[in-house]
């Protein structure tokens, strides 16, 4: 069974550019989460999808970040325009429906904004 | 609000020695507690979780953690370190019924020396 897949694994862009990160969750997982780790700091929650609906987007930093999950399958996280402080590792995770279900993480996208 | 404090961003032990990684949490209500491990170039993997059953929780790879309410602690231990345990370890907390919206600590990098 394929795990959570994230693409690209690394992205280097200049300030002001746009970047789109993609996450393919485990097939059949209704819950999809985005987390971010800025260098040297804790991993922080960004948002949570249940199928195609945003359940909780309280962790999104600002309106330069847009997450979508069309059709309830894969998800994208777009940053437009990117700023220096957006650099970090973006993790996607998925779980099956229901409380207490195990969370499976992707290996992350390392974003560097220069 | 919930928070997690991991004491020691870097811990070094000798192979065969006891591993002790410290985690203290703050939560206004009884939480769920987790330990995750991240090996190089991989996603986070769940080591173990506490959900209110036994206070001593056994996880994978010989790790265990004990929930101590009076100390608000959830320290991770392993009796004998192995070279393959070298990784970064994250303690996390979530609200009961809060799904997988996790609040992480800043992580502890474990180094195992011969």
Short mmCIF file of C-alpha atoms in Angstrom, two decimals:
data_model
loop_
_atom_site.label_atom_id
_atom_site.label_comp_id
_atom_site.label_asym_id
_atom_site.label_seq_id
_atom_site.Cartn_x
_atom_site.Cartn_y
_atom_site.Cartn_z
CA UNK A 1 0.00 0.00 0.00
CA UNK A 2 1.35 3.39 -0.97
CA UNK A 3 1.91 5.87 1.82
CA UNK A 4 1.30 9.59 1.84
CA UNK A 5 3.13 11.12 -1.09
CA UNK A 6 4.27 14.72 -1.32
CA UNK A 7 5.62 16.55 -4.35
CA UNK A 8 8.05 18.15 -4.81
CA UNK A 9 10.44 17.01 -2.11
CA UNK A 10 12.35 20.28 -2.40
CA UNK A 11 11.49 23.65 -3.87
CA UNK A 12 13.67 26.73 -4.08
CA UNK A 13 11.97 29.92 -5.23
CA UNK A 14 12.52 33.63 -5.04
CA UNK A 15 10.53 35.98 -2.88
CA UNK A 16 7.37 37.04 -4.67
CA UNK A 17 7.03 33.88 -6.72
CA UNK A 18 4.26 31.34 -6.45
CA UNK A 19 4.70 27.74 -5.35
CA UNK A 20 2.22 24.89 -5.25
CA UNK A 21 2.77 21.87 -3.06
CA UNK A 22 0.89 18.66 -3.64
CA UNK A 23 -0.14 15.87 -1.31
CA UNK A 24 -1.58 12.50 -2.23
CA UNK A 25 -3.04 10.86 0.87
CA UNK A 26 -3.43 7.15 1.42
CA UNK A 27 -6.33 5.91 -0.68
CA UNK A 28 -9.57 5.94 1.26
CA UNK A 29 -8.40 8.37 3.91
CA UNK A 30 -11.03 11.05 4.37
CA UNK A 31 -8.95 13.17 6.73
CA UNK A 32 -6.07 15.20 5.34
CA UNK A 33 -3.91 17.56 7.35
CA UNK A 34 -1.21 20.09 6.49
CA UNK A 35 1.50 20.94 9.01
CA UNK A 36 4.58 23.16 8.74
CA UNK A 37 7.90 23.24 10.51
CA UNK A 38 9.90 26.42 10.32
CA UNK A 39 13.59 25.74 10.93
CA UNK A 40 14.41 25.03 14.54
CA UNK A 41 10.85 25.41 15.70
CA UNK A 42 7.94 23.13 16.41
CA UNK A 43 5.73 21.51 13.81
CA UNK A 44 2.56 23.57 13.56
CA UNK A 45 -0.91 22.68 12.37
CA UNK A 46 -2.10 24.54 9.29
CA UNK A 47 -5.43 23.00 8.32
CA UNK A 48 -7.62 19.94 8.19
CA UNK A 49 -9.80 18.61 5.38
CA UNK A 50 -12.55 16.06 5.73
CA UNK A 51 -13.02 14.83 2.20
CA UNK A 52 -13.22 18.02 0.15
CA UNK A 53 -14.37 20.28 2.98
CA UNK A 54 -12.14 22.45 5.15
CA UNK A 55 -12.89 21.32 8.69
CA UNK A 56 -10.43 23.60 10.42
CA UNK A 57 -8.13 26.18 8.85
CA UNK A 58 -7.27 28.03 12.03
CA UNK A 59 -3.54 27.47 11.55
CA UNK A 60 -3.22 29.08 8.14
CA UNK A 61 -0.78 31.98 8.55
CA UNK A 62 -2.42 34.50 6.23
CA UNK A 63 -4.31 34.87 2.97
CA UNK A 64 -1.22 34.20 0.89
CA UNK A 65 -1.84 30.53 1.59
CA UNK A 66 -4.59 28.66 -0.26
CA UNK A 67 -5.34 24.98 0.25
CA UNK A 68 -7.67 22.93 -1.89
CA UNK A 69 -8.81 19.34 -2.03
CA UNK A 70 -10.98 19.04 -5.07
CA UNK A 71 -12.89 15.77 -5.23
CA UNK A 72 -11.68 14.77 -1.82
CA UNK A 73 -8.56 13.05 -3.10
CA UNK A 74 -5.25 14.87 -3.43
CA UNK A 75 -4.65 18.30 -1.95
CA UNK A 76 -2.64 21.30 -3.01
CA UNK A 77 -1.22 24.12 -0.92
CA UNK A 78 -0.40 27.25 -2.84
CA UNK A 79 1.68 30.10 -1.52
CA UNK A 80 1.28 33.33 -3.49
CA UNK A 81 3.32 35.46 -3.28
CA UNK A 82 5.96 33.65 -1.24
CA UNK A 83 7.84 35.52 1.47
CA UNK A 84 11.12 34.66 3.21
CA UNK A 85 9.34 33.57 6.39
CA UNK A 86 7.42 30.92 4.46
CA UNK A 87 10.55 28.79 4.26
CA UNK A 88 10.29 25.49 6.09
CA UNK A 89 9.17 21.91 5.73
CA UNK A 90 5.54 21.36 4.84
CA UNK A 91 4.13 18.04 5.95
CA UNK A 92 0.95 16.40 4.81
CA UNK A 93 -0.74 13.66 6.79
CA UNK A 94 -3.84 11.55 6.39
CA UNK A 95 -6.04 9.28 8.46
CA UNK A 96 -9.18 7.27 8.10
CA UNK A 97 -12.53 8.56 9.25
CA UNK A 98 -13.21 8.38 12.95
CA UNK A 99 -11.75 9.54 16.23
CA UNK A 100 -8.39 8.23 17.27
CA UNK A 101 -7.42 6.95 13.87
CA UNK A 102 -3.68 6.70 13.27
CA UNK A 103 -2.11 9.59 11.41
CA UNK A 104 0.25 8.81 8.52
CA UNK A 105 2.73 11.48 7.47
CA UNK A 106 4.40 12.17 4.17
CA UNK A 107 8.12 12.90 4.05
CA UNK A 108 7.49 16.60 3.54
CA UNK A 109 8.34 19.34 1.07
CA UNK A 110 11.34 21.48 1.94
CA UNK A 111 10.52 25.00 0.75
CA UNK A 112 13.26 27.59 0.55
CA UNK A 113 12.31 31.16 -0.30
CA UNK A 114 15.33 33.29 -1.24
CA UNK B 1 -4.49 26.38 24.90
CA UNK B 2 -2.25 23.37 24.84
CA UNK B 3 1.53 23.32 24.72
CA UNK B 4 4.39 20.85 24.80
CA UNK B 5 7.91 21.33 26.09
CA UNK B 6 10.69 18.98 25.16
CA UNK B 7 13.76 19.42 27.33
CA UNK B 8 16.95 19.06 25.36
CA UNK B 9 17.04 19.67 21.64
CA UNK B 10 19.93 17.21 21.36
CA UNK B 11 20.53 14.07 23.41
CA UNK B 12 23.50 11.76 22.99
CA UNK B 13 23.71 8.26 24.45
CA UNK B 14 26.01 5.30 24.05
CA UNK B 15 24.79 2.18 22.33
CA UNK B 16 23.23 -0.08 24.95
CA UNK B 17 22.54 2.77 27.36
CA UNK B 18 19.17 3.95 28.59
CA UNK B 19 17.33 6.43 26.40
CA UNK B 20 15.30 9.10 28.20
CA UNK B 21 13.62 11.87 26.23
CA UNK B 22 11.65 14.34 28.28
CA UNK B 23 8.26 15.82 27.49
CA UNK B 24 6.05 18.03 29.61
CA UNK B 25 2.66 19.23 28.51
CA UNK B 26 0.17 21.87 29.41
CA UNK B 27 -3.52 21.30 28.87
CA UNK B 28 -6.68 22.56 30.53
CA UNK B 29 -8.38 19.21 29.95
CA UNK B 30 -7.05 15.64 29.99
CA UNK B 31 -5.27 15.30 26.68
CA UNK B 32 -4.18 12.59 24.34
CA UNK B 33 -0.39 12.35 24.18
CA UNK B 34 1.84 11.06 21.40
CA UNK B 35 5.44 10.38 20.54
CA UNK B 36 6.50 10.47 16.90
CA UNK B 37 9.87 9.65 15.36
CA UNK B 38 11.34 11.02 12.15
CA UNK B 39 14.20 9.18 10.49
CA UNK B 40 16.24 11.08 7.88
CA UNK B 41 14.34 11.78 4.66
CA UNK B 42 11.20 10.12 5.97
CA UNK B 43 7.87 11.23 7.34
CA UNK B 44 6.94 11.16 10.99
CA UNK B 45 5.96 7.75 12.34
CA UNK B 46 3.83 7.14 15.39
CA UNK B 47 5.81 5.47 18.18
CA UNK B 48 3.05 5.34 20.77
CA UNK B 49 0.06 7.21 22.13
CA UNK B 50 -1.74 7.66 25.42
CA UNK B 51 -5.51 7.93 25.34
CA UNK B 52 -6.45 7.30 28.99
CA UNK B 53 -6.15 3.57 29.40
CA UNK B 54 -2.97 2.31 31.08
CA UNK B 55 -0.59 5.07 32.13
CA UNK B 56 2.41 3.07 30.90
CA UNK B 57 2.20 2.89 27.15
CA UNK B 58 4.30 0.52 25.10
CA UNK B 59 5.18 1.40 21.55
CA UNK B 60 7.15 0.10 18.65
CA UNK B 61 10.88 -0.64 18.61
CA UNK B 62 11.04 -1.21 22.37
CA UNK B 63 10.03 2.31 23.38
CA UNK B 64 7.59 3.12 26.15
CA UNK B 65 6.27 6.22 27.86
CA UNK B 66 4.58 6.85 31.17
CA UNK B 67 1.81 9.37 31.65
CA UNK B 68 2.21 11.17 34.98
CA UNK B 69 -0.65 13.54 35.57
CA UNK B 70 0.81 15.01 38.77
CA UNK B 71 3.98 15.97 36.91
CA UNK B 72 2.25 16.74 33.58
CA UNK B 73 4.90 14.60 31.95
CA UNK B 74 5.05 11.95 29.24
CA UNK B 75 8.73 10.97 29.05
CA UNK B 76 9.89 8.46 26.46
CA UNK B 77 12.27 5.69 27.45
CA UNK B 78 14.04 2.70 25.98
CA UNK B 79 16.20 0.43 28.15
CA UNK B 80 18.97 -0.12 25.62
CA UNK B 81 19.75 2.21 22.74
CA UNK B 82 20.57 0.88 19.31
CA UNK B 83 22.34 2.69 16.51
CA UNK B 84 19.14 2.52 14.48
CA UNK B 85 17.36 4.66 17.10
CA UNK B 86 19.23 7.74 15.93
CA UNK B 87 16.49 10.08 14.73
CA UNK B 88 14.45 13.10 15.76
CA UNK B 89 11.68 12.52 18.28
CA UNK B 90 8.60 14.66 18.72
CA UNK B 91 6.17 14.75 21.61
CA UNK B 92 2.66 15.95 20.76
CA UNK B 93 -0.67 16.58 22.44
CA UNK B 94 -4.23 16.80 21.21
CA UNK B 95 -7.60 17.49 22.75
CA UNK B 96 -9.86 14.55 23.35
CA UNK B 97 -12.29 14.55 20.45
CA UNK B 98 -10.00 16.89 18.56
CA UNK B 99 -9.03 14.34 15.99
CA UNK B 100 -5.50 14.61 14.77
CA UNK B 101 -5.02 18.32 15.28
CA UNK B 102 -1.74 17.99 17.13
CA UNK B 103 0.37 20.46 19.06
CA UNK B 104 4.01 19.42 18.80
CA UNK B 105 7.09 20.09 20.84
CA UNK B 106 10.25 21.40 19.18
CA UNK B 107 11.76 17.95 18.84
CA UNK B 108 14.77 16.14 20.30
CA UNK B 109 17.54 14.87 18.08
CA UNK B 110 18.84 11.58 19.45
CA UNK B 111 22.41 10.59 18.66
CA UNK B 112 23.63 7.08 19.47
CA UNK B 113 27.35 6.59 19.77
CA UNK B 114 29.41 3.41 19.77
#
